[in-house]
Amino acid sequence: MPNDELIGDLGRFAEPALLVLVSLSSGPKHGYAIMSDVASFSGTRIGPGTLYAVLARLEQRGMIAPLEADERRRPYRLTDAGAASLDAQLREMGRLMQAARLRLPHLSG
Amino acid sequence: MLAQPSAPLVRLAVRAYPREWRRRYGVEIRSLVLDRQVSWADLFDLFRGAFDARLHPHIQPRPAFAAILTRGVPIPAPTRPAYGAVPSAPLAVQTRRIFLRRMLAAGIGIVSLEFLGGTLAFLWPQIRGGLGGKIAVGTIADIGAKQPDFATGWPYSYPPARAFLINVPAAEALALGHPISMPNPTADQLLALWRKCPHLGCQVPELCDELKRFTCRCHGSTYNILGEKLKNGPATRGMDRFAVSIGADGVVVIDSSQITTGALERGPEHLVFTDPHPWDALCPY
């Protein structure tokens, strides 16, 4: 994987991390907005503990960055590195999808 | 069973996080939990997140202001500590500690220097002027201007040296009753009598006009015009003397660091200089 060092060692947080990156790609959001957004576009419910474990890891890798807090809520934005990583992951998934469709032609409808 | 966990349970879950996490995310997490219906699954997820945070101490949330200031550029990720190794303090805490230690050391250093400097300044000898050092009185002409009778043997009192300057040949003649004029005495014709009575240290007053003697007012010790001890009074020796010299510029200098005790050393025949007045005569003052 090209971005092994960025996403590869996230373990059980790899999937929610991808969902958070997708959510932030439409603009900065605070914690609660990310959770609602992810639930609406993927149906996945991310718990608060998981969310902040993911936010801490993504921030440490420089893929997201905090903004000035609005009262008690702090929004986060996607950084250039985060956008590049998301792009690479989506390409990888696209290739996987293509391969799967080629192998199972009857599914391609 | 309750439909949702109580607030104290949620607070407990937040407090289960490491300190750095609470400092950075505590407010956000509490606000998030308040904004939505908290389920038991969420509570479990929070506890799991706290456990995970403690399990991975190398993931240290930075203070938000630092992250904002650096525009999201990550600090170099610390290498994961070996099993059993004590995780080192985060960078911000380390630099703060170093700063505080340096400030403390600098403060102690400054106070020590001040103390040392003050002690040295206090102990430094200051005998360039004043009693205990060399004191310039002035030329013979200066002295004559201030005390016109100095040439005819009258003592010249010089308070900075606490001394009487005596023109010895003229003073002897004055005391014997046939004054002479001695306008330019040499250095060895000068005598500086310390005005401290050798008995108990009172200041010896001006010369008694009638008898041409010094009589201490404290206990009546009496000295002749050359400071030699007379029979009156309890003192056991004559007045003490400072060394006197005349410099190349003609200035008379009293060296108050060189003190000779007792009477003049002029041989036994002059040990007590005699004057015409009876030994027990008292000055009328």
Short mmCIF file of C-alpha atoms in Angstrom, two decimals:
data_model
loop_
_atom_site.label_atom_id
_atom_site.label_comp_id
_atom_site.label_asym_id
_atom_site.label_seq_id
_atom_site.Cartn_x
_atom_site.Cartn_y
_atom_site.Cartn_z
CA MET A 1 0.00 0.00 0.00
CA PRO A 2 1.42 3.42 -0.85
CA ASN A 3 0.21 5.11 2.33
CA ASP A 4 0.97 2.26 4.63
CA GLU A 5 2.65 4.49 7.21
CA LEU A 6 -0.33 6.84 7.32
CA ILE A 7 -3.36 4.59 7.49
CA GLY A 8 -1.89 1.12 7.68
CA ASP A 9 -1.30 0.98 11.42
CA LEU A 10 -4.62 2.43 12.47
CA GLY A 11 -5.92 -1.07 13.19
CA ARG A 12 -9.56 -1.07 14.17
CA PHE A 13 -9.67 2.70 13.60
CA ALA A 14 -8.83 2.44 9.88
CA GLU A 15 -12.44 2.31 8.74
CA PRO A 16 -13.83 5.11 10.97
CA ALA A 17 -10.78 7.18 10.03
CA LEU A 18 -11.69 6.87 6.37
CA LEU A 19 -15.26 7.86 7.16
CA VAL A 20 -14.08 10.94 9.11
CA LEU A 21 -11.83 11.99 6.24
CA VAL A 22 -14.73 11.65 3.81
CA SER A 23 -16.95 13.68 6.13
CA LEU A 24 -14.37 16.49 6.50
CA SER A 25 -13.77 16.61 2.74
CA SER A 26 -17.01 18.62 2.41
CA GLY A 27 -15.81 21.25 4.91
CA PRO A 28 -14.73 21.72 8.56
CA LYS A 29 -16.98 20.09 11.17
CA HIS A 30 -16.99 19.63 14.91
CA GLY A 31 -17.34 16.25 16.64
CA TYR A 32 -21.10 16.03 16.78
CA ALA A 33 -21.49 17.18 13.16
CA ILE A 34 -19.00 14.53 12.02
CA MET A 35 -20.95 11.80 13.82
CA SER A 36 -24.29 12.91 12.33
CA ASP A 37 -22.76 13.34 8.87
CA VAL A 38 -21.14 9.88 8.90
CA ALA A 39 -24.38 8.33 10.12
CA SER A 40 -26.32 10.00 7.31
CA PHE A 41 -24.05 9.09 4.39
CA SER A 42 -22.89 5.64 5.48
CA GLY A 43 -25.30 4.47 8.16
CA THR A 44 -22.36 3.78 10.44
CA ARG A 45 -22.64 5.05 13.99
CA ILE A 46 -19.27 6.11 15.40
CA GLY A 47 -19.15 6.23 19.21
CA PRO A 48 -17.58 9.24 20.98
CA GLY A 49 -14.62 7.23 22.26
CA THR A 50 -13.88 5.91 18.79
CA LEU A 51 -14.33 9.35 17.24
CA TYR A 52 -11.73 11.03 19.47
CA ALA A 53 -9.31 8.12 19.19
CA VAL A 54 -9.54 8.64 15.41
CA LEU A 55 -9.27 12.45 15.62
CA ALA A 56 -6.14 12.19 17.80
CA ARG A 57 -4.50 9.76 15.40
CA LEU A 58 -5.38 11.74 12.29
CA GLU A 59 -4.14 14.95 13.88
CA GLN A 60 -0.89 13.35 14.93
CA ARG A 61 -0.34 12.29 11.31
CA GLY A 62 -1.09 15.83 10.12
CA MET A 63 -4.12 14.75 8.12
CA ILE A 64 -6.57 16.95 9.96
CA ALA A 65 -6.05 20.13 11.97
CA PRO A 66 -8.09 21.80 14.73
CA LEU A 67 -9.58 25.25 14.23
CA GLU A 68 -10.44 27.88 16.84
CA ALA A 69 -13.08 26.49 19.19
CA ASP A 70 -16.59 27.87 18.88
CA GLU A 71 -17.64 27.93 22.54
CA ARG A 72 -17.20 24.32 23.66
CA ARG A 73 -17.19 22.78 20.19
CA ARG A 74 -13.97 22.63 18.20
CA PRO A 75 -14.20 22.20 14.42
CA TYR A 76 -11.60 20.23 12.48
CA ARG A 77 -10.51 20.70 8.88
CA LEU A 78 -8.94 18.38 6.32
CA THR A 79 -5.31 19.26 5.58
CA ASP A 80 -3.62 18.89 2.17
CA ALA A 81 -1.90 15.76 3.45
CA GLY A 82 -5.26 14.41 4.58
CA ALA A 83 -6.84 15.12 1.19
CA ALA A 84 -3.96 13.40 -0.60
CA SER A 85 -4.25 10.39 1.67
CA LEU A 86 -8.00 10.18 1.13
CA ASP A 87 -7.46 10.41 -2.61
CA ALA A 88 -4.89 7.59 -2.55
CA GLN A 89 -7.18 5.39 -0.47
CA LEU A 90 -10.11 5.96 -2.81
CA ARG A 91 -7.96 5.09 -5.86
CA GLU A 92 -6.86 1.90 -4.12
CA MET A 93 -10.47 0.99 -3.40
CA GLY A 94 -11.40 1.81 -6.99
CA ARG A 95 -8.75 -0.60 -8.28
CA LEU A 96 -10.02 -3.28 -5.89
CA MET A 97 -13.58 -2.73 -7.06
CA GLN A 98 -12.52 -2.96 -10.71
CA ALA A 99 -10.69 -6.23 -10.10
CA ALA A 100 -13.67 -7.67 -8.28
CA ARG A 101 -16.05 -6.74 -11.09
CA LEU A 102 -13.76 -8.37 -13.64
CA ARG A 103 -13.67 -11.59 -11.65
CA LEU A 104 -17.37 -11.70 -10.99
CA PRO A 105 -18.84 -10.52 -14.33
CA HIS A 106 -22.36 -11.59 -13.44
CA LEU A 107 -22.42 -9.03 -10.62
CA SER A 108 -21.67 -6.10 -12.87
CA GLY A 109 -25.26 -6.04 -14.06
CA MET B 1 -32.12 -1.14 33.76
CA LEU B 2 -32.07 2.55 32.85
CA ALA B 3 -32.66 3.52 29.24
CA GLN B 4 -29.46 5.54 29.19
CA PRO B 5 -26.45 5.91 31.47
CA SER B 6 -26.49 8.62 34.13
CA ALA B 7 -24.34 11.76 33.94
CA PRO B 8 -21.94 10.65 36.73
CA LEU B 9 -21.16 7.51 34.74
CA VAL B 10 -20.35 9.62 31.67
CA ARG B 11 -18.12 11.88 33.78
CA LEU B 12 -16.39 8.81 35.15
CA ALA B 13 -15.73 7.62 31.60
CA VAL B 14 -14.22 11.00 30.65
CA ARG B 15 -12.07 10.94 33.76
CA ALA B 16 -10.76 7.55 32.74
CA TYR B 17 -8.78 9.26 29.96
CA PRO B 18 -5.14 10.21 30.50
CA ARG B 19 -4.54 13.79 31.65
CA GLU B 20 -3.25 15.07 28.31
CA TRP B 21 -6.35 13.72 26.62
CA ARG B 22 -8.71 15.25 29.14
CA ARG B 23 -6.92 18.59 28.83
CA ARG B 24 -7.28 18.58 25.06
CA TYR B 25 -10.59 16.82 24.43
CA GLY B 26 -12.43 16.83 27.78
CA VAL B 27 -14.58 19.87 27.04
CA GLU B 28 -15.34 18.68 23.51
CA ILE B 29 -16.31 15.18 24.57
CA ARG B 30 -18.57 16.41 27.38
CA SER B 31 -20.24 18.87 25.04
CA LEU B 32 -20.68 16.13 22.42
CA VAL B 33 -22.20 13.74 24.93
CA LEU B 34 -24.57 16.45 26.15
CA ASP B 35 -25.69 17.19 22.58
CA ARG B 36 -27.04 13.76 21.88
CA GLN B 37 -28.82 10.93 23.58
CA VAL B 38 -26.11 8.90 25.22
CA SER B 39 -26.58 5.20 24.82
CA TRP B 40 -24.97 2.42 26.81
CA ALA B 41 -23.04 1.63 23.65
CA ASP B 42 -21.63 5.17 23.66
CA LEU B 43 -20.58 4.82 27.29
CA PHE B 44 -18.89 1.52 26.51
CA ASP B 45 -17.24 3.19 23.52
CA LEU B 46 -15.93 5.98 25.75
CA PHE B 47 -14.44 3.53 28.24
CA ARG B 48 -12.92 1.62 25.37
CA GLY B 49 -11.44 4.85 23.98
CA ALA B 50 -9.97 5.68 27.40
CA PHE B 51 -8.48 2.21 27.65
CA ASP B 52 -7.08 2.56 24.14
CA ALA B 53 -5.56 5.96 24.98
CA ARG B 54 -3.78 4.47 27.97
CA LEU B 55 -2.70 1.49 25.91
CA HIS B 56 -1.04 3.75 23.32
CA PRO B 57 0.82 6.41 25.31
CA HIS B 58 2.80 7.43 22.22
CA ILE B 59 -0.34 9.08 20.87
CA GLN B 60 -0.13 12.35 22.79
CA PRO B 61 -2.66 15.00 21.84
CA ARG B 62 -0.93 18.37 21.49
CA PRO B 63 -2.55 21.44 23.04
CA ALA B 64 -5.01 22.80 20.49
CA PHE B 65 -3.33 26.23 20.31
CA ALA B 66 -0.02 24.59 19.34
CA ALA B 67 -1.74 22.59 16.62
CA ILE B 68 -3.48 25.70 15.32
CA LEU B 69 -0.28 27.78 15.37
CA THR B 70 1.66 25.18 13.39
CA ARG B 71 -1.21 24.96 10.88
CA GLY B 72 -1.63 21.25 11.30
CA VAL B 73 1.97 20.31 10.50
CA PRO B 74 2.62 17.28 12.68
CA ILE B 75 5.44 17.24 15.20
CA PRO B 76 7.79 14.33 14.48
CA ALA B 77 6.00 11.31 15.86
CA PRO B 78 7.83 10.00 18.92
CA THR B 79 9.08 6.49 18.47
CA ARG B 80 7.02 3.97 20.28
CA PRO B 81 8.69 3.21 23.61
CA ALA B 82 10.02 -0.28 24.15
CA TYR B 83 7.97 -2.55 26.37
CA GLY B 84 8.44 -1.54 29.99
CA ALA B 85 10.15 1.72 29.12
CA VAL B 86 8.94 4.80 30.94
CA PRO B 87 7.36 7.12 28.38
CA SER B 88 9.16 10.45 28.37
CA ALA B 89 7.30 13.70 28.96
CA PRO B 90 5.91 15.42 25.86
CA LEU B 91 8.00 18.09 24.20
CA ALA B 92 6.04 21.04 25.58
CA VAL B 93 6.41 19.81 29.16
CA GLN B 94 10.12 19.16 28.66
CA THR B 95 10.85 22.64 27.36
CA ARG B 96 8.79 24.16 30.16
CA ARG B 97 10.76 22.18 32.71
CA ILE B 98 14.06 23.22 31.16
CA PHE B 99 12.88 26.84 31.11
CA LEU B 100 11.78 26.76 34.74
CA ARG B 101 15.01 25.09 35.82
CA ARG B 102 17.07 27.70 34.01
CA MET B 103 15.02 30.51 35.54
CA LEU B 104 15.52 29.00 38.99
CA ALA B 105 19.25 28.60 38.44
CA ALA B 106 19.55 32.15 37.10
CA GLY B 107 17.61 33.51 40.08
CA ILE B 108 19.83 31.70 42.58
CA GLY B 109 22.88 32.90 40.69
CA ILE B 110 21.77 36.54 40.74
CA VAL B 111 20.96 36.45 44.45
CA SER B 112 24.34 34.82 45.20
CA LEU B 113 26.19 37.45 43.16
CA GLU B 114 24.34 40.23 44.94
CA PHE B 115 25.17 38.71 48.31
CA LEU B 116 28.83 38.23 47.36
CA GLY B 117 29.09 41.74 45.93
CA GLY B 118 27.46 43.26 49.01
CA THR B 119 29.77 41.36 51.33
CA LEU B 120 32.86 42.42 49.40
CA ALA B 121 31.72 46.05 49.26
CA PHE B 122 31.10 45.94 53.00
CA LEU B 123 34.48 44.41 53.83
CA TRP B 124 36.51 46.46 51.33
CA PRO B 125 38.91 48.67 53.28
CA GLN B 126 38.28 52.38 52.79
CA ILE B 127 41.32 54.04 54.30
CA ARG B 128 42.15 56.37 51.43
CA GLY B 129 40.74 59.26 53.39
CA GLY B 130 39.58 59.84 56.94
CA LEU B 131 41.05 58.59 60.17
CA GLY B 132 43.13 55.46 59.64
CA GLY B 133 44.76 56.67 56.43
CA LYS B 134 47.00 59.43 55.18
CA ILE B 135 45.42 62.84 55.60
CA ALA B 136 46.70 65.94 53.80
CA VAL B 137 46.56 68.99 56.08
CA GLY B 138 47.88 71.62 53.64
CA THR B 139 51.10 73.57 53.27
CA ILE B 140 52.72 75.46 56.16
CA ALA B 141 51.43 78.64 54.50
CA ASP B 142 47.85 77.21 54.46
CA ILE B 143 48.15 76.37 58.13
CA GLY B 144 49.52 79.84 58.89
CA ALA B 145 46.57 81.40 57.10
CA LYS B 146 44.10 79.51 59.27
CA GLN B 147 46.03 79.72 62.52
CA PRO B 148 48.33 82.80 62.44
CA ASP B 149 49.76 81.88 65.86
CA PHE B 150 51.09 78.54 64.57
CA ALA B 151 54.49 80.19 63.87
CA THR B 152 54.71 81.27 67.51
CA GLY B 153 53.96 77.81 68.88
CA TRP B 154 50.19 77.65 69.26
CA PRO B 155 48.75 74.24 68.30
CA TYR B 156 46.79 73.91 65.08
CA SER B 157 43.77 71.68 65.53
CA TYR B 158 42.89 69.67 62.43
CA PRO B 159 39.54 67.85 63.05
CA PRO B 160 39.67 65.41 60.05
CA ALA B 161 42.80 63.84 61.60
CA ARG B 162 41.56 64.44 65.17
CA ALA B 163 44.97 65.83 65.90
CA PHE B 164 46.88 68.89 67.10
CA LEU B 165 49.71 69.87 64.83
CA ILE B 166 52.54 71.31 66.98
CA ASN B 167 55.42 73.48 65.82
CA VAL B 168 57.86 71.97 68.37
CA PRO B 169 60.64 74.64 68.80
CA ALA B 170 58.17 77.53 68.90
CA ALA B 171 55.81 75.62 71.23
CA GLU B 172 58.61 74.86 73.67
CA ALA B 173 59.62 78.56 73.70
CA LEU B 174 55.98 79.58 74.15
CA ALA B 175 55.53 77.26 77.14
CA LEU B 176 58.79 78.49 78.69
CA GLY B 177 57.51 82.05 78.55
CA HIS B 178 59.73 83.62 75.88
CA PRO B 179 58.00 83.05 72.57
CA ILE B 180 59.89 82.93 69.28
CA SER B 181 58.67 82.93 65.71
CA MET B 182 59.32 79.77 63.71
CA PRO B 183 57.51 80.37 60.41
CA ASN B 184 58.94 77.42 58.41
CA PRO B 185 59.30 74.32 60.56
CA THR B 186 60.70 71.18 58.91
CA ALA B 187 58.96 67.82 59.06
CA ASP B 188 60.97 66.61 62.06
CA GLN B 189 60.06 69.84 63.88
CA LEU B 190 56.37 68.95 63.57
CA LEU B 191 54.36 66.83 65.95
CA ALA B 192 50.85 65.46 65.44
CA LEU B 193 49.19 64.71 68.76
CA TRP B 194 46.16 62.48 68.64
CA ARG B 195 43.40 64.26 70.55
CA LYS B 196 42.29 61.01 72.14
CA CYS B 197 43.26 60.93 75.80
CA PRO B 198 45.31 57.75 76.40
CA HIS B 199 43.52 57.32 79.72
CA LEU B 200 39.98 56.45 78.66
CA GLY B 201 39.66 58.02 75.22
CA CYS B 202 38.00 61.39 75.84
CA GLN B 203 38.78 64.15 73.38
CA VAL B 204 41.56 66.33 74.68
CA PRO B 205 40.39 69.99 74.61
CA GLU B 206 42.20 73.01 73.21
CA LEU B 207 45.32 74.33 74.88
CA CYS B 208 44.81 76.07 78.19
CA ASP B 209 45.87 79.65 77.51
CA GLU B 210 47.11 80.36 81.03
CA LEU B 211 49.27 77.31 81.59
CA LYS B 212 50.01 76.30 77.98
CA ARG B 213 48.95 72.77 78.91
CA PHE B 214 46.32 70.28 77.76
CA THR B 215 43.97 69.08 80.46
CA CYS B 216 41.45 66.34 79.73
CA ARG B 217 38.05 67.37 81.07
CA CYS B 218 36.98 63.81 81.81
CA HIS B 219 39.44 62.88 84.55
CA GLY B 220 41.92 65.74 84.65
CA SER B 221 44.87 64.04 82.96
CA THR B 222 47.30 66.84 82.11
CA TYR B 223 49.87 67.04 79.33
CA ASN B 224 52.34 69.73 78.44
CA ILE B 225 52.32 71.50 75.08
CA LEU B 226 54.31 68.60 73.54
CA GLY B 227 51.81 66.02 74.82
CA GLU B 228 54.08 64.73 77.55
CA LYS B 229 52.34 63.42 80.65
CA LEU B 230 52.44 65.64 83.72
CA LYS B 231 51.80 64.56 87.28
CA ASN B 232 48.11 65.53 87.38
CA GLY B 233 45.52 63.01 86.44
CA PRO B 234 45.21 59.25 86.02
CA ALA B 235 46.77 58.76 82.54
CA THR B 236 49.84 56.54 82.55
CA ARG B 237 51.57 57.93 79.45
CA GLY B 238 51.76 60.91 77.21
CA MET B 239 49.46 61.59 74.27
CA ASP B 240 49.79 59.30 71.26
CA ARG B 241 51.29 60.68 68.06
CA PHE B 242 50.75 60.21 64.34
CA ALA B 243 53.60 60.20 61.85
CA VAL B 244 54.00 63.53 60.02
CA SER B 245 55.74 64.20 56.73
CA ILE B 246 55.99 67.06 54.25
CA GLY B 247 55.61 66.08 50.61
CA ALA B 248 57.60 67.46 47.67
CA ASP B 249 54.74 69.91 47.06
CA GLY B 250 55.12 71.23 50.61
CA VAL B 251 51.88 69.68 51.84
CA VAL B 252 51.94 68.42 55.41
CA VAL B 253 50.58 64.87 55.59
CA ILE B 254 49.45 63.16 58.77
CA ASP B 255 49.60 59.37 58.49
CA SER B 256 46.96 58.30 60.99
CA SER B 257 47.75 54.64 60.38
CA GLN B 258 51.16 55.06 62.06
CA ILE B 259 50.69 55.67 65.75
CA THR B 260 53.45 56.02 68.31
CA THR B 261 52.25 55.59 71.88
CA GLY B 262 53.50 57.38 74.93
CA ALA B 263 55.72 60.37 75.43
CA LEU B 264 58.31 61.87 73.14
CA GLU B 265 61.44 59.84 72.80
CA ARG B 266 63.87 62.61 73.54
CA GLY B 267 66.04 61.02 76.17
CA PRO B 268 65.65 60.94 79.96
CA GLU B 269 66.56 64.57 80.48
CA HIS B 270 63.68 65.70 78.32
CA LEU B 271 61.28 62.97 79.20
CA VAL B 272 59.23 65.41 81.17
CA PHE B 273 59.54 68.78 79.58
CA THR B 274 59.44 71.31 82.35
CA ASP B 275 57.60 74.55 82.24
CA PRO B 276 57.60 77.36 84.86
CA HIS B 277 54.16 76.52 86.28
CA PRO B 278 53.83 74.28 89.36
CA TRP B 279 53.01 70.65 88.54
CA ASP B 280 49.60 70.75 90.27
CA ALA B 281 48.47 74.05 88.77
CA LEU B 282 44.98 73.72 87.31
CA CYS B 283 43.67 75.42 84.24
CA PRO B 284 40.93 77.90 85.28
CA TYR B 285 38.34 76.52 82.84
#
